[in-house]
C-alpha positions as semicolon CSV with decimal commas, in nm:
position;residue;x (nm);y (nm);z (nm)
1;M;-4,273;-3,401;4,724
2;P;-4,310;-3,727;4,920
3;S;-4,344;-3,709;5,296
4;N;-4,001;-3,866;5,359
5;D;-3,835;-3,589;5,159
6;V;-4,018;-3,317;5,348
7;R;-3,938;-3,483;5,681
8;I;-3,567;-3,508;5,599
9;L;-3,562;-3,149;5,475
10;A;-3,730;-3,025;5,794
11;Q;-3,507;-3,234;6,020
12;A;-3,201;-3,077;5,857
13;A;-3,328;-2,719;5,817
14;V;-3,468;-2,666;6,167
15;P;-3,144;-2,737;6,360
16;T;-2,950;-2,536;6,103
17;A;-3,181;-2,238;6,149
18;A;-3,152;-2,272;6,528
19;V;-2,772;-2,269;6,511
20;G;-2,792;-1,971;6,274
21;A;-3,011;-1,784;6,523
22;V;-2,774;-1,858;6,812
23;A;-2,479;-1,750;6,596
24;A;-2,661;-1,429;6,500
25;V;-2,713;-1,341;6,866
26;A;-2,354;-1,426;6,955
27;S;-2,219;-1,234;6,656
28;G;-2,442;-0,941;6,739
29;V;-2,298;-0,928;7,090
30;V;-1,937;-0,966;6,975
31;A;-1,931;-0,776;6,644
32;G;-2,244;-0,561;6,657
33;G;-2,517;-0,531;6,398
34;K;-2,294;-0,622;6,104
35;G;-2,198;-0,945;6,280
36;A;-2,562;-1,039;6,327
37;I;-2,636;-0,962;5,962
38;G;-2,337;-1,173;5,853
39;S;-2,459;-1,468;6,060
40;I;-2,813;-1,441;5,928
41;V;-2,690;-1,427;5,567
42;A;-2,463;-1,728;5,626
43;A;-2,747;-1,934;5,776
44;L;-2,977;-1,846;5,486
45;V;-2,710;-1,930;5,229
46;T;-2,647;-2,267;5,394
47;I;-3,015;-2,356;5,411
48;L;-3,068;-2,245;5,051
49;F;-2,766;-2,426;4,902
50;M;-2,810;-2,745;5,101
51;G;-3,189;-2,750;5,057
52;I;-3,165;-2,717;4,681
53;G;-2,900;-2,988;4,678
54;L;-3,122;-3,223;4,877
55;L;-3,412;-3,164;4,640
56;V;-3,194;-3,225;4,335
57;L;-3,058;-3,544;4,491
58;Q;-3,408;-3,674;4,573
59;R;-3,523;-3,605;4,217
60;T;-3,217;-3,784;4,078
61;A;-3,280;-4,082;4,304
62;K;-3,632;-4,118;4,164
63;S;-3,549;-4,075;3,797
64;L;-3,195;-4,219;3,773
65;P;-3,142;-4,451;4,069
66;H;-2,827;-4,604;3,921
67;L;-2,656;-4,261;3,943
68;F;-2,764;-4,189;4,301
69;Q;-2,433;-4,249;4,480
70;A;-2,220;-4,074;4,219
71;M;-2,462;-3,783;4,207
72;G;-2,459;-3,756;4,585
73;L;-2,080;-3,737;4,599
74;M;-2,064;-3,489;4,312
75;L;-2,339;-3,275;4,460
76;Y;-2,174;-3,265;4,802
77;A;-1,842;-3,160;4,647
78;A;-2,017;-2,894;4,438
79;Q;-2,201;-2,757;4,742
80;I;-1,881;-2,725;4,944
81;L;-1,706;-2,563;4,647
82;L;-1,992;-2,315;4,601
83;L;-1,982;-2,228;4,971
84;F;-1,608;-2,160;4,946
85;V;-1,663;-1,946;4,634
86;F;-1,936;-1,753;4,815
87;L;-1,704;-1,710;5,113
88;A;-1,421;-1,583;4,891
89;A;-1,652;-1,347;4,701
90;F;-1,766;-1,174;5,021
91;K;-1,427;-1,182;5,197
92;N;-1,375;-0,804;5,188
93;T;-1,736;-0,686;5,198
94;S;-1,860;-0,398;5,408
95;L;-2,220;-0,520;5,408
96;F;-2,160;-0,750;5,705
97;H;-1,883;-0,880;5,930
98;P;-1,687;-1,135;5,722
99;R;-1,557;-1,340;6,016
100;A;-1,902;-1,379;6,167
101;F;-2,025;-1,481;5,824
102;A;-1,745;-1,735;5,776
103;F;-1,774;-1,898;6,118
104;T;-2,152;-1,920;6,094
105;L;-2,130;-2,063;5,743
106;I;-1,897;-2,338;5,865
107;A;-2,105;-2,412;6,175
108;T;-2,438;-2,424;5,991
109;T;-2,294;-2,642;5,713
110;L;-2,164;-2,893;5,968
111;V;-2,499;-2,893;6,149
112;W;-2,687;-2,943;5,820
113;V;-2,469;-3,238;5,715
114;G;-2,494;-3,397;6,059
115;S;-2,870;-3,345;6,085
116;Q;-2,929;-3,477;5,736
117;T;-2,721;-3,785;5,815
118;V;-2,919;-3,855;6,132
119;A;-3,249;-3,797;5,949
120;H;-3,152;-4,045;5,675
121;M;-3,043;-4,303;5,930
122;K;-3,372;-4,276;6,121
123;S;-3,602;-4,271;5,819
124;K;-3,761;-4,590;5,703
125;I;-3,731;-4,569;5,326
126;L;-3,827;-4,871;5,117
127;Y;-3,548;-5,004;4,900
128;V;-3,799;-5,155;4,659
129;E;-4,138;-5,002;4,600
130;P;-4,415;-5,261;4,625
131;D;-4,592;-5,342;4,301
132;S;-4,952;-5,234;4,341
133;A;-5,055;-5,352;3,992
134;R;-5,063;-5,716;4,097
135;G;-5,353;-5,874;4,278
136;S;-5,367;-5,910;4,654
137;K;-5,232;-6,266;4,644
138;P;-4,853;-6,293;4,657
139;E;-4,694;-6,491;4,380
140;K;-4,522;-6,817;4,482
141;T;-4,159;-6,818;4,386
142;G;-4,024;-7,121;4,568
143;P;-4,090;-7,492;4,522
144;S;-4,445;-7,600;4,589
145;S;-4,520;-7,864;4,850
């Protein structure tokens, strides 16, 4: 995995984990142990879903660059849909507090998307990879004088 990909992944995952930890403490105070468990599960689900999505998108960008934008939009829609499905599947669970889970899932998803956006804006990614097969002299493309 190239260093830009790792950097973007870390810059999105660390704030998301921090918000998940704060939410776990807050949910533990408000809803008890089940609230803390719900918040921890929600933060892990967000990091897992969004992290896998980022890795898939980076792989697509390298192998099929012409599909990058369409894949990004489709992947984002699929991630949000999967999060809603996960939320609906555990709506009436007794394993953890469902409201703490839902609010933490929403908060961590928003933090992930925001952090990933900021990380992409700050990263210096080349649009065209330099051709290293050519010699060290640049080729003249304009009129000669």
